[in-house]
Coordinates of N, CA and C in Angstrom, one line a residue:
M1 N 15.5 9.5 16.6 CA 15.0 9.3 17.2 C 14.9 7.4 18.1
P2 N 15.4 7.1 18.9 CA 16.1 5.2 19.0 C 14.5 4.9 19.5
A3 N 14.3 3.5 18.1 CA 13.6 2.9 18.0 C 13.0 2.4 20.3
H4 N 13.9 2.6 20.9 CA 13.1 2.0 22.4 C 12.8 3.5 23.1
H5 N 12.4 5.0 22.2 CA 11.7 5.7 23.3 C 10.2 4.2 22.6
L6 N 9.6 5.4 24.4 CA 9.2 4.7 25.3 C 7.9 4.6 24.6
D7 N 7.2 5.2 23.7 CA 6.2 5.9 22.4 C 6.7 5.8 21.0
A8 N 7.8 4.8 20.8 CA 7.6 4.5 19.6 C 6.6 3.9 18.8
P9 N 6.6 4.2 17.9 CA 5.9 2.5 17.0 C 6.5 0.6 17.6
Q10 N 6.2 0.5 17.1 CA 7.2 -1.5 17.5 C 7.3 -1.3 16.1
A11 N 6.8 -1.0 15.4 CA 7.3 -1.2 13.6 C 6.2 -0.6 12.7
V12 N 6.6 -0.2 11.5 CA 5.7 1.0 10.5 C 5.9 0.1 9.3
L13 N 3.8 -0.5 9.4 CA 3.7 -0.6 7.9 C 3.7 -0.2 6.7
F14 N 4.4 -0.4 5.5 CA 3.8 0.1 5.0 C 3.3 -1.1 3.4
D15 N 2.0 0.4 2.7 CA 1.9 -0.4 2.0 C 2.6 -0.1 0.3
M16 N 2.0 -0.3 0.1 CA 3.3 -0.4 -1.7 C 3.0 0.8 -2.6
D17 N 1.9 -0.1 -3.7 CA 1.9 0.8 -4.7 C 0.5 2.3 -4.4
G18 N 0.9 2.7 -4.8 CA 0.2 4.1 -4.6 C 0.8 5.0 -3.2
T19 N 0.9 4.4 -2.1 CA 1.8 4.8 -1.0 C 3.6 4.9 -1.7
L20 N 4.0 3.4 -1.7 CA 6.3 3.8 -1.2 C 5.7 4.5 -2.8
I21 N 5.1 3.6 -4.0 CA 6.5 3.8 -5.1 C 4.7 3.8 -5.8
D22 N 4.7 4.6 -7.2 CA 3.1 5.4 -7.8 C 3.2 4.7 -9.1
T23 N 3.0 3.3 -8.7 CA 2.5 2.2 -9.8 C 1.3 2.6 -10.3
E24 N 0.5 3.6 -9.8 CA -1.3 3.2 -10.3 C -1.6 4.0 -11.5
P25 N -0.4 4.5 -12.4 CA -0.6 5.4 -13.1 C -0.3 3.6 -14.2
L26 N 0.7 2.6 -14.2 CA 1.1 1.7 -14.9 C 0.1 0.4 -14.8
W27 N -0.3 0.8 -13.1 CA -1.5 -0.3 -13.3 C -2.9 -0.4 -14.6
M28 N -3.0 0.9 -14.6 CA -3.8 1.8 -15.3 C -3.2 1.7 -16.4
A29 N -2.4 1.3 -17.3 CA -2.6 1.5 -18.5 C -2.4 -0.6 -18.5
A30 N -1.8 -1.1 -18.1 CA -2.1 -2.5 -18.2 C -3.3 -3.0 -18.6
E31 N -4.4 -2.1 -16.9 CA -5.6 -2.4 -17.6 C -6.0 -1.8 -19.0
V32 N -6.0 -0.9 -19.7 CA -6.1 -0.3 -20.2 C -6.1 -0.8 -22.0
A33 N -4.5 -1.8 -21.2 CA -3.7 -2.1 -22.6 C -4.9 -3.7 -22.3
L34 N -5.1 -4.3 -21.8 CA -6.2 -5.3 -22.0 C -7.6 -5.0 -22.2
T35 N -7.8 -4.2 -22.0 CA -9.5 -4.3 -22.2 C -9.7 -3.6 -23.2
S36 N -8.3 -3.3 -24.4 CA -8.2 -3.5 -25.4 C -8.1 -4.6 -26.4
R37 N -7.5 -5.4 -25.7 CA -7.6 -6.5 -26.7 C -8.6 -7.4 -26.1
F38 N -10.1 -6.8 -26.1 CA -11.0 -7.5 -26.4 C -12.7 -6.5 -26.7
G39 N -11.8 -5.4 -26.8 CA -13.5 -4.6 -26.8 C -14.0 -3.7 -26.3
V40 N -13.3 -3.9 -24.6 CA -14.1 -3.3 -23.3 C -13.5 -1.7 -23.0
P41 N -14.7 -0.9 -22.9 CA -14.7 0.0 -22.4 C -13.7 0.6 -21.0
W42 N -12.3 1.3 -21.1 CA -12.4 1.5 -19.3 C -11.8 2.3 -19.4
T43 N -12.5 3.0 -17.9 CA -12.5 5.2 -17.6 C -11.0 5.2 -17.3
A44 N -11.0 6.5 -16.7 CA -10.1 6.7 -16.0 C -10.5 6.3 -14.1
E45 N -12.5 6.7 -14.0 CA -13.2 5.8 -12.9 C -13.1 4.7 -12.9
D46 N -13.1 3.9 -14.3 CA -13.4 2.8 -14.0 C -11.9 2.2 -12.6
A47 N -10.6 2.8 -13.7 CA -9.2 2.0 -12.6 C -10.1 2.9 -11.2
A48 N -9.7 4.0 -11.1 CA -9.9 4.1 -10.5 C -10.8 3.8 -8.8
A49 N -11.8 3.2 -9.2 CA -12.8 2.4 -8.4 C -12.3 1.5 -7.7
I50 N -10.9 0.5 -8.0 CA -10.9 -0.7 -7.8 C -8.7 -0.9 -7.4
I51 N -8.8 1.3 -7.0 CA -7.3 1.4 -6.3 C -7.4 0.2 -5.2
G52 N -6.7 -0.4 -5.3 CA -6.2 -1.0 -3.7 C -6.6 -2.4 -3.1
S53 N -7.8 -2.7 -4.4 CA -8.0 -3.7 -4.6 C -7.6 -5.0 -4.5
A54 N -8.1 -6.6 -3.9 CA -7.2 -7.5 -4.6 C -7.0 -8.3 -5.3
M55 N -6.4 -8.3 -6.0 CA -5.6 -8.2 -7.6 C -7.1 -10.2 -8.1
T56 N -7.9 -10.3 -7.5 CA -8.2 -11.7 -7.7 C -9.3 -10.8 -7.9
S57 N -10.0 -9.8 -6.7 CA -11.3 -9.2 -7.0 C -10.8 -8.1 -8.2
A58 N -10.8 -7.6 -9.0 CA -9.6 -6.2 -10.0 C -10.1 -7.4 -10.9
A59 N -9.4 -8.4 -10.6 CA -9.4 -8.9 -12.4 C -11.3 -9.9 -12.5
A60 N -11.3 -10.4 -11.5 CA -13.5 -10.1 -11.5 C -14.2 -9.1 -12.2
V61 N -13.6 -7.7 -11.8 CA -14.2 -7.0 -12.3 C -13.8 -6.2 -13.0
L62 N -13.0 -6.8 -14.6 CA -12.7 -7.0 -15.1 C -12.6 -7.9 -16.7
Q63 N -12.9 -9.4 -15.6 CA -13.9 -10.4 -16.2 C -15.4 -10.2 -16.1
G64 N -15.8 -9.2 -15.3 CA -17.5 -8.7 -15.4 C -17.4 -7.9 -16.5
R65 N -16.9 -6.6 -17.5 CA -17.2 -6.2 -18.0 C -16.9 -7.0 -19.1
G66 N -16.3 -7.9 -19.1 CA -16.6 -8.1 -21.0 C -14.4 -9.2 -21.2
V67 N -13.6 -8.9 -20.4 CA -11.7 -9.6 -20.5 C -12.5 -11.3 -20.4
D68 N -11.9 -11.6 -22.0 CA -12.6 -13.1 -21.7 C -11.2 -14.1 -21.7
L69 N -10.7 -13.8 -20.1 CA -9.7 -14.8 -19.6 C -9.9 -15.0 -18.5
P70 N -9.4 -16.3 -17.9 CA -9.8 -16.1 -16.2 C -8.6 -15.7 -15.2
V71 N -9.7 -15.6 -14.3 CA -8.9 -14.7 -14.1 C -7.2 -14.6 -13.0
P72 N -7.0 -16.1 -12.5 CA -6.0 -15.4 -12.7 C -5.0 -15.7 -13.9
E73 N -5.4 -15.2 -15.0 CA -4.5 -14.6 -16.5 C -4.7 -14.4 -16.5
I74 N -6.2 -13.4 -15.9 CA -6.2 -12.2 -15.7 C -4.7 -11.2 -14.7
V75 N -4.3 -11.8 -13.8 CA -4.3 -11.3 -12.7 C -2.7 -11.6 -13.3
E76 N -2.0 -12.3 -13.6 CA -0.9 -12.8 -14.2 C -0.2 -11.2 -15.2
D77 N -1.6 -11.5 -16.4 CA -1.3 -9.5 -17.4 C -1.0 -8.8 -17.1
L78 N -1.4 -8.2 -16.0 CA -1.7 -7.0 -15.4 C -0.4 -7.3 -14.4
T79 N 0.3 -8.0 -13.1 CA 0.8 -8.2 -12.9 C 2.3 -8.1 -13.6
A80 N 2.5 -8.8 -14.4 CA 3.4 -9.0 -15.7 C 3.6 -7.5 -16.7
H81 N 2.8 -6.3 -16.8 CA 3.4 -5.6 -17.1 C 4.1 -4.5 -16.4
V82 N 2.7 -4.4 -15.2 CA 2.6 -2.9 -14.0 C 4.9 -3.5 -13.7
A83 N 5.5 -5.3 -13.2 CA 6.4 -5.6 -13.1 C 7.3 -5.3 -14.0
A84 N 7.2 -5.8 -15.7 CA 8.4 -5.1 -16.3 C 8.6 -3.1 -16.3
A85 N 7.5 -2.0 -16.2 CA 7.4 -1.4 -16.2 C 8.7 -1.0 -14.8
V86 N 8.5 -1.0 -13.2 CA 8.8 -1.1 -12.3 C 10.7 -2.1 -12.3
S87 N 9.9 -3.3 -12.7 CA 12.1 -3.4 -13.1 C 13.1 -2.4 -13.4
D88 N 12.6 -2.1 -14.9 CA 12.9 -0.8 -15.7 C 13.5 0.4 -15.6
E89 N 12.8 1.2 -13.4 CA 12.9 1.8 -13.1 C 11.6 2.3 -11.7
V90 N 12.0 2.2 -10.7 CA 11.0 2.2 -9.5 C 10.3 3.6 -9.6
P91 N 9.4 3.9 -9.8 CA 8.9 5.1 -9.5 C 8.4 5.6 -8.4
W92 N 9.7 5.8 -7.4 CA 8.8 6.1 -5.8 C 8.1 7.7 -5.4
Q93 N 7.4 7.4 -5.1 CA 6.3 9.1 -4.8 C 7.5 9.7 -3.6
P94 N 6.8 10.7 -4.3 CA 7.8 11.8 -3.0 C 7.7 11.6 -1.3
G95 N 9.4 12.0 -1.5 CA 9.0 11.9 0.3 C 9.2 10.2 0.9
A96 N 9.1 9.0 0.5 CA 8.8 7.6 0.2 C 10.4 7.7 0.8
R97 N 11.3 7.7 -0.2 CA 12.6 6.9 0.5 C 13.3 7.3 1.0
E98 N 12.9 8.9 1.5 CA 13.7 10.1 2.5 C 12.9 9.1 4.2
L99 N 11.2 9.0 4.3 CA 11.2 8.9 5.4 C 11.7 6.4 5.7
L100 N 11.4 6.0 4.3 CA 11.8 4.7 4.9 C 13.3 5.1 5.6
A101 N 14.1 5.4 4.3 CA 15.7 6.0 6.0 C 14.8 6.7 6.7
A102 N 14.5 7.0 7.5 CA 14.6 7.7 8.7 C 13.5 6.9 9.6
V103 N 13.2 5.9 9.8 CA 12.8 4.9 9.6 C 13.4 4.0 10.4
R104 N 14.2 3.4 9.5 CA 15.2 2.9 9.9 C 16.4 3.2 9.7
A105 N 16.9 4.5 10.7 CA 17.7 4.9 11.4 C 17.0 4.5 12.0
A106 N 16.2 4.9 13.4 CA 15.6 5.3 14.6 C 15.2 3.8 14.9
G107 N 15.7 2.5 13.5 CA 15.9 1.8 14.4 C 14.0 0.9 14.3
I108 N 13.2 1.7 14.0 CA 11.9 1.0 13.7 C 11.8 -0.7 12.8
P109 N 11.0 -1.2 13.6 CA 11.1 -2.3 12.6 C 9.7 -1.9 10.4
T110 N 10.3 -2.5 10.0 CA 9.6 -2.8 9.3 C 9.4 -3.1 8.4
A111 N 7.5 -3.7 7.8 CA 7.0 -4.3 6.5 C 6.8 -3.8 5.7
L112 N 6.8 -4.4 5.0 CA 5.4 -4.4 3.8 C 4.5 -4.6 3.2
V113 N 2.8 -4.1 3.6 CA 1.5 -5.0 3.9 C 1.4 -4.6 2.2
T114 N 1.1 -5.4 0.9 CA 1.1 -5.1 -0.4 C -0.4 -6.0 -0.5
S115 N -1.3 -5.5 -1.4 CA -2.0 -6.2 -2.2 C -1.6 -7.0 -3.8
S116 N -0.4 -6.4 -4.0 CA 0.2 -6.9 -5.1 C 0.5 -8.3 -4.6
Y117 N 0.7 -9.4 -6.0 CA 1.7 -10.4 -5.5 C 2.7 -10.3 -5.8
R118 N 3.1 -11.5 -4.6 CA 4.6 -11.9 -4.9 C 6.0 -11.1 -5.9
T119 N 5.9 -11.7 -7.1 CA 6.6 -11.6 -8.7 C 7.0 -10.5 -8.8
L120 N 5.8 -9.4 -8.4 CA 5.9 -7.9 -8.2 C 6.3 -7.0 -6.7
A121 N 6.9 -7.5 -6.1 CA 7.1 -7.9 -4.5 C 8.2 -7.7 -4.3
E122 N 8.6 -8.6 -5.1 CA 10.2 -8.8 -4.7 C 11.0 -8.0 -4.9
P123 N 11.0 -7.4 -6.7 CA 12.4 -6.6 -7.2 C 11.6 -5.2 -6.2
F124 N 11.0 -5.5 -6.3 CA 10.6 -3.8 -5.6 C 11.3 -3.8 -3.9
V125 N 11.2 -4.8 -3.3 CA 11.7 -5.1 -1.8 C 13.6 -5.5 -1.9
A126 N 13.1 -5.3 -3.0 CA 15.4 -5.4 -3.8 C 16.1 -4.5 -3.5
A127 N 14.6 -3.3 -4.4 CA 15.6 -1.9 -4.7 C 15.3 -1.0 -3.5
A128 N 14.3 -1.2 -3.7 CA 13.8 -0.2 -1.6 C 15.3 -1.1 -0.2
G129 N 16.3 -1.7 -0.6 CA 17.0 -2.5 0.5 C 16.5 -3.4 1.1
G130 N 15.2 -4.0 1.1 CA 14.7 -5.1 2.4 C 13.8 -4.5 3.1
F131 N 13.0 -5.4 3.3 CA 11.6 -5.0 4.5 C 12.3 -6.6 5.5
D132 N 11.6 -6.5 7.2 CA 11.7 -6.4 8.1 C 10.5 -8.0 7.8
A133 N 10.0 -7.6 7.0 CA 9.2 -8.8 6.8 C 8.1 -7.9 5.5
V134 N 7.9 -9.2 4.4 CA 6.4 -9.3 3.2 C 5.3 -9.8 3.5
V135 N 4.4 -9.0 3.6 CA 3.4 -9.8 3.3 C 2.9 -9.3 1.5
A136 N 2.3 -10.1 0.6 CA 1.8 -10.2 -0.5 C 0.5 -10.5 -0.4
G137 N 0.9 -10.2 -1.4 CA -1.6 -11.0 -1.6 C -1.2 -11.4 -2.2
D138 N -0.1 -13.0 -2.5 CA -1.0 -14.3 -2.2 C -0.7 -15.0 -0.8
D139 N -0.5 -14.3 -0.3 CA 0.2 -14.8 1.1 C -1.0 -15.3 1.5
V140 N -1.9 -14.4 1.8 CA -3.0 -14.7 3.0 C -4.2 -14.7 2.4
R141 N -5.0 -15.4 3.1 CA -6.3 -15.9 2.2 C -7.6 -14.9 2.4
R142 N -6.9 -14.0 2.9 CA -8.2 -12.4 2.3 C -7.3 -11.6 2.5
A143 N -8.1 -10.8 1.4 CA -6.9 -9.8 0.9 C -7.1 -8.3 1.6
K144 N -6.7 -7.4 1.7 CA -8.3 -5.9 1.7 C -8.4 -6.2 1.2
P145 N -10.1 -5.8 1.8 CA -9.6 -4.7 3.1 C -9.9 -6.0 4.6
D146 N -9.6 -7.3 4.1 CA -9.8 -7.4 5.5 C -9.0 -7.2 6.1
P147 N -8.5 -7.7 7.6 CA -7.6 -7.2 8.5 C -6.5 -8.2 8.3
E148 N -6.5 -9.6 7.6 CA -5.2 -9.8 7.7 C -4.1 -10.3 6.9
P149 N -3.4 -8.9 5.8 CA -2.4 -8.9 5.7 C -2.1 -7.9 7.0
Y150 N -2.7 -6.8 7.3 CA -1.3 -5.6 8.5 C -1.1 -6.6 9.1
L151 N -2.8 -7.5 10.4 CA -2.4 -8.5 11.1 C -1.5 -9.7 10.3
T152 N -1.2 -10.2 9.5 CA -0.4 -11.4 9.2 C 1.7 -10.6 9.3
A153 N 1.4 -9.3 9.6 CA 2.5 -8.5 9.2 C 3.4 -8.5 10.5
A154 N 2.3 -8.4 11.4 CA 2.5 -7.8 13.6 C 3.2 -8.8 14.0
R155 N 1.9 -10.0 13.1 CA 2.8 -11.0 13.9 C 3.8 -12.2 12.9
L156 N 3.9 -12.0 11.9 CA 5.7 -11.2 11.1 C 6.6 -11.6 12.2
L157 N 6.4 -10.3 12.1 CA 7.9 -9.4 13.3 C 7.4 -9.7 14.6
G158 N 6.7 -10.2 15.4 CA 6.7 -10.0 16.8 C 6.3 -8.9 17.5
V159 N 5.5 -8.4 17.0 CA 4.9 -7.1 17.6 C 3.4 -6.1 17.9
D160 N 2.6 -6.0 18.7 CA 1.5 -5.6 18.9 C 1.3 -4.4 17.7
V161 N -0.2 -5.6 16.9 CA -0.4 -4.8 16.1 C -0.8 -2.5 16.4
E162 N -1.6 -2.8 17.6 CA -2.3 -2.2 17.8 C -1.3 -0.6 18.1
R163 N 0.5 -1.3 18.3 CA 1.0 -0.5 19.0 C 2.0 0.3 17.6
C164 N 1.5 -0.8 16.2 CA 2.5 -0.1 15.3 C 1.7 1.1 14.1
V165 N 2.3 1.3 12.9 CA 1.7 2.3 11.8 C 1.2 1.5 11.2
A166 N 0.6 1.3 10.0 CA 0.4 1.9 8.4 C -0.6 2.8 7.8
L167 N 0.3 2.8 7.4 CA 0.4 3.8 6.0 C 0.2 4.1 4.8
E168 N -1.2 3.7 4.1 CA -2.3 3.2 3.3 C -3.0 4.7 2.4
D169 N -2.7 4.6 1.1 CA -3.9 6.0 0.1 C -4.7 4.8 -0.5
S170 N -5.2 3.9 0.1 CA -7.1 3.6 -0.8 C -7.7 3.4 0.3
R171 N -9.4 3.3 -0.6 CA -10.8 2.7 0.6 C -10.0 1.5 1.2
S172 N -9.2 0.8 1.0 CA -9.3 -1.0 0.6 C -8.6 -0.9 1.8
G173 N -7.8 -0.6 1.6 CA -6.3 -0.6 2.9 C -6.3 0.3 3.8
S174 N -7.1 1.1 3.6 CA -7.1 1.7 4.9 C -7.8 0.7 5.5
A175 N -9.6 0.8 4.8 CA -10.1 0.2 5.9 C -9.2 -1.5 6.8
S176 N -8.3 -2.1 5.4 CA -7.8 -3.3 6.4 C -6.7 -2.5 7.6
A177 N -5.7 -1.5 7.4 CA -5.2 -0.9 8.9 C -6.3 -0.6 9.7
V178 N -6.9 -0.1 9.8 CA -8.1 0.1 10.6 C -8.7 -0.6 11.0
A179 N -9.1 -1.7 10.4 CA -9.8 -3.2 11.1 C -8.8 -3.9 11.8
S180 N -7.6 -4.0 11.6 CA -6.5 -4.9 12.0 C -5.9 -3.9 14.2
G181 N -6.2 -2.4 14.3 CA -6.2 -2.4 14.8 C -5.0 -0.9 14.8
A182 N -4.4 -1.3 13.9 CA -3.2 -0.3 13.7 C -3.5 1.3 13.3
R183 N -2.6 1.9 14.0 CA -1.9 3.6 14.3 C -2.8 3.8 12.7
T184 N -3.4 4.4 12.4 CA -3.4 4.5 10.2 C -3.2 5.6 10.0
V185 N -2.7 6.1 9.0 CA -2.5 7.4 7.9 C -2.8 7.4 6.9
L186 N -3.2 8.0 6.0 CA -4.1 8.0 4.8 C -3.3 8.5 4.0
V187 N -2.6 8.3 3.3 CA -1.6 9.6 2.7 C -2.4 10.2 1.1
E188 N -2.8 11.1 1.2 CA -4.0 11.4 -0.3 C -3.0 11.2 -1.3
G189 N -4.4 10.2 -2.1 CA -3.9 9.5 -3.6 C -5.1 9.5 -4.2
L190 N -5.2 9.0 -5.5 CA -5.6 9.3 -6.5 C -7.4 8.7 -5.9
Q191 N -7.6 8.1 -5.0 CA -8.9 7.7 -4.4 C -8.9 8.6 -3.3
E192 N -10.4 8.7 -4.0 CA -11.1 10.0 -2.9 C -11.5 8.6 -2.2
V193 N -10.9 9.0 0.3 CA -11.3 8.2 0.9 C -12.1 9.2 1.8
A194 N -13.3 8.3 2.6 CA -13.6 9.0 3.5 C -12.9 8.7 5.0
D195 N -12.7 9.9 5.8 CA -12.2 9.5 7.2 C -13.1 8.6 7.9
R196 N -12.4 7.8 8.1 CA -12.7 7.1 9.5 C -12.4 7.4 10.9
P197 N -13.1 6.7 11.9 CA -13.0 7.0 13.6 C -11.1 6.5 13.5
G198 N -10.8 7.4 14.2 CA -9.7 7.3 14.8 C -7.7 7.3 13.8
M199 N -8.3 7.6 12.0 CA -7.0 7.5 11.0 C -6.9 9.2 10.6
S200 N -5.8 9.1 10.7 CA -5.4 10.8 10.0 C -5.1 10.9 9.1
R201 N -4.8 11.9 8.8 CA -4.5 11.5 6.9 C -3.4 13.3 6.7
V202 N -2.4 12.9 5.8 CA -1.8 13.6 5.3 C -1.5 14.0 3.8
A203 N -1.2 14.9 3.5 CA -1.2 15.2 1.9 C 0.6 14.0 0.7
S204 N 1.4 14.1 1.8 CA 2.9 13.7 1.3 C 3.1 12.8 2.2
L205 N 4.5 11.8 1.6 CA 4.6 11.6 3.0 C 6.1 12.3 2.6
R206 N 5.9 13.1 2.0 CA 7.8 14.1 2.4 C 7.4 14.8 3.7
D207 N 5.7 14.9 3.9 CA 5.9 16.0 5.7 C 4.5 15.3 6.4
L208 N 5.6 13.6 6.5 CA 6.0 13.1 7.5 C 7.2 12.6 8.0
T209 N 6.8 12.5 8.9 CA 8.7 12.8 10.4 C 8.8 10.7 11.4
V210 N 9.5 11.1 11.5 CA 9.7 10.0 12.9 C 9.1 10.3 13.8
E211 N 9.0 11.7 14.6 CA 8.6 12.3 15.9 C 7.0 12.1 15.1
H212 N 6.0 12.4 14.3 CA 4.6 12.5 13.3 C 3.8 10.5 13.9
L213 N 5.3 9.5 13.3 CA 5.0 8.6 13.4 C 5.3 8.2 15.7
V214 N 5.8 8.9 16.0 CA 5.3 8.4 17.6 C 4.2 9.1 17.7
R215 N 4.2 10.2 17.6 CA 2.1 10.4 18.1 C 1.4 9.6 17.9
L216 N 1.7 9.2 17.1 CA 0.3 8.6 15.8 C 0.5 6.8 16.8
A217 N 2.0 6.9 17.8 CA 1.7 5.4 17.9 C 1.1 5.8 19.6
A218 N 1.4 6.7 19.6 CA 0.7 7.0 21.5 C -0.5 7.6 21.0
G219 N -1.0 7.2 20.4 CA -2.7 7.7 20.7 C -3.3 8.6 19.6
E220 N -2.3 9.5 18.4 CA -2.4 10.8 18.2 C -3.4 10.8 17.6
T221 N -3.8 11.3 17.3 CA -4.8 11.7 15.6 C -4.2 12.6 14.8
L222 N -3.3 13.0 13.6 CA -2.9 13.9 13.0 C -3.6 14.2 12.1
V223 N -3.7 15.6 11.3 CA -3.9 15.8 10.3 C -2.9 16.6 9.8
V224 N -1.5 16.5 9.3 CA -0.5 17.2 9.1 C -0.5 17.8 7.6
P225 N -0.2 19.3 8.0 CA -0.6 19.9 6.9 C 0.7 20.0 5.7
P226 N 0.2 20.5 4.3 CA 1.3 20.0 3.8 C 2.7 20.4 3.8
T227 N 4.0 20.7 3.3 CA 5.1 21.3 4.3 C 5.5 22.1 3.2
R228 N 5.0 22.0 2.2 CA 4.6 22.5 0.2 C 3.6 24.0 0.0

């Protein structure tokens, strides 16, 4: 479907961690490795609670639990751990590559909007074949859940954020996208996310099509059932 279709999204704004790539287990492993060095207990529930948080916020939680390092060093340690794993092999989420290809084939601009820092985002952007705009966690003053990352992406693309579709998997990320005015789709992931007014839901990117994105941009709110 061509992008000049009257109701097509002006852009699709993709979150990275947990949405396009399955990095959450890698972040959890990095957190466990770091907390273990300081004898700090860290559970799967602890890890799930900070999914989608700004890197400095997540690092502050770890510091508060007893990781005796400055916040910037905690951020650097975690990012280096995950970047090394992703550089070995990109852990694509099911349906992510296919949806990204379909959106590009339709001529719809794309942006990557991530809380991760550029040191992690850039290798993924290269592996993914590039985006029309990239907003990383260290590119903004106010990270997710603030709307600044999504507003910044729309500004860089020169589009109306309210005519964009944003794909997210976390509480923090979906709050950011909804607050920006983007048509937001919650992709079910590791973190339980409550409904928000106007937010659509999908079990997997495998279940999302360009036609769904057109309907979302036109103002529909969708709950897309799994295709399998």
